[in-house]
Amino acid sequence: MADEASSSSNVSSRFRSSSAVSDDKDENVGSPVEDEGKIQKEPEEEGKIQKELEEEGNKLKREVGLFSAVMLIVGSLIGSGIFISPKGVLQYSGSVGACLLVWTLCGGVALMGALCYAELGTAIPVSGAEYSYFLYIYGTKGRFGPIPAFLYLWMCSLIIKTTTVAVQLLTFAEYIVEPMFPACPTPGAIKKLVALIAICFITFINCYSVKMTTRMNNVFTIAKLVAIAIVVSVGAYMLSKGNYHHLIAGFKGATSYSELGNAFYFGLWAYDSWNNLNFVTEELIDPHINLPRSIMIGIPLVTVCYVLTNISYFTVLSPDEVLASDAVAVGFADYALGPAAFIIPILVAASAFGASNGTCLIASRLPFAAAREGHWAELMSYVQLNHLTPAPALIFNGLIISIMICAGNIAGLIDLFSFVAWMFYGGSMVSVIVLRFTEKDLPRPYKVPLIIPIIMSVISAYLVLAPLIFNPQLEYFYAFVFLLSGLLLYIPFIHYGLRLRIMKKITHVVQLLLVCAPSESVPD
């Protein structure tokens, strides 16, 4: 395995070398005399410029403080999940009391998982989350080589992040289209068409301007907070009027333990992105302090918001009414807000759209980072020259997301996403334990109690194995096929460094169409 890690390192070097050559070719287009003059007169100056770029341009700025980190966690967690997951959680938990308990426990699971990631993030203070941790723990130590890191990137790019965006956009379409068909079921084809139009628009905006993407995120974050504030305020008013008869039913009708696994899937889907802060560790101010602190503040805050939102739903809607609607917040608004009910669908749609926009931004950086390490097609690391955005990676993600939208429904996508994601989350929890025994002297500014990663490893194993045992589905087989296909691609293209000639032609055509070139440094 040490040879495999060395081989991967050599592949990375070849990728970087080829990128540098491509840059030289692009920049030195002109007459032979001119090019020769540049080579003879400016080698020292070019060396100085390159050194400056390496010292300044290649380093991410630490600009994210504690408040911004907390807002990043809250903004990432509150997306479409709280507006679509209540139905699934109630369906599989069987009672209002069990439903609220699942929402609370899911918040606890997310908190424990994030604290395990806080130890990894402070001990291995680099961006990239699971990819960087797997590469450090297994790749550099010669245990398994870079295979775990590559498989994470492979599955994350094809399933985990893309499925997240597909679910969010289908939710967006659900809330946009459902009010137009009040007396009949919403046509699935129309919802998918709306979602496809949305992903095209998001991909265009992300390719056009990072600043515009950030501003759009800010607007939609405000919208989602306003939506939750309205729902919770109406719920508090209804409680003051004595509308709590659905809540006092407690655990009547609670389901079996095997079904609770599916309830946790839907609940944990709403809490997903609790590890997003680890993707920007290098940009945190005092990460050894602010990473664990922001987690301890942000996730409990979101948990309180989620539990209060669900309590508010049950002050207006009966359990049967919640189960009958795919857009719970719309039914809530129809009963509680009267003529102003149109506000909630708009805000919820904006929340789902904003979350998908932010996830697209993060998702595109995975193939982009992988390509820079030689673990993906070199084209994915190219940057659009006029707008300085990773346009090829964004378009690639947009295509995969479009396929997901066309192929699956929301429930199926959540099951597939959760199953695959918790395989890698569990691997990270095990990695915390492995590091404790293999690298006892590794500096750990934050050290989570060992019992927490042990508990999280057991929970992860249950969330992966329970669906296979109690509710086997064809989607899980597809997940394994994707995993194995990653291994089949790794051996020839990463381990042995095989290059397809057609990729040169494709790369050249895409460069011309998108006006992009290889990147030399991570953008600030």
Coordinates of C-alpha atoms in Angstrom, one line a residue, residues 158 162-163 166-167 170 188-189 191-193 195-196 399-414 416 474-475 478 482:
L158 CA -21.7 11.4 -7.9
T162 CA -25.5 16.0 -5.9
T163 CA -28.4 14.1 -4.2
A166 CA -31.6 17.3 -6.2
V167 CA -33.7 16.9 -3.1
L170 CA -37.4 19.0 -5.9
G188 CA -44.6 15.0 -11.2
A189 CA -43.3 16.0 -14.6
K191 CA -42.1 19.5 -10.6
K192 CA -39.1 17.9 -12.3
L193 CA -39.2 20.5 -15.1
A195 CA -36.3 21.7 -10.7
L196 CA -34.3 21.3 -14.0
L399 CA -25.4 17.5 -15.2
I400 CA -25.2 14.9 -12.5
I401 CA -27.9 16.8 -10.5
S402 CA -30.1 16.9 -13.5
I403 CA -29.9 13.1 -13.9
M404 CA -30.8 12.7 -10.2
I405 CA -33.8 15.0 -10.6
C406 CA -35.1 13.0 -13.6
A407 CA -34.5 9.6 -12.1
G408 CA -35.7 9.7 -8.5
N409 CA -38.4 11.0 -6.1
I410 CA -37.7 12.8 -2.9
A411 CA -38.1 9.9 -0.5
G412 CA -36.0 7.6 -2.6
L413 CA -33.2 10.2 -2.9
I414 CA -33.2 10.8 0.9
L416 CA -30.0 6.7 -1.0
L474 CA -32.7 -1.5 -5.2
E475 CA -31.2 2.0 -4.6
Y478 CA -27.0 1.1 -7.0
F482 CA -21.2 3.2 -7.7

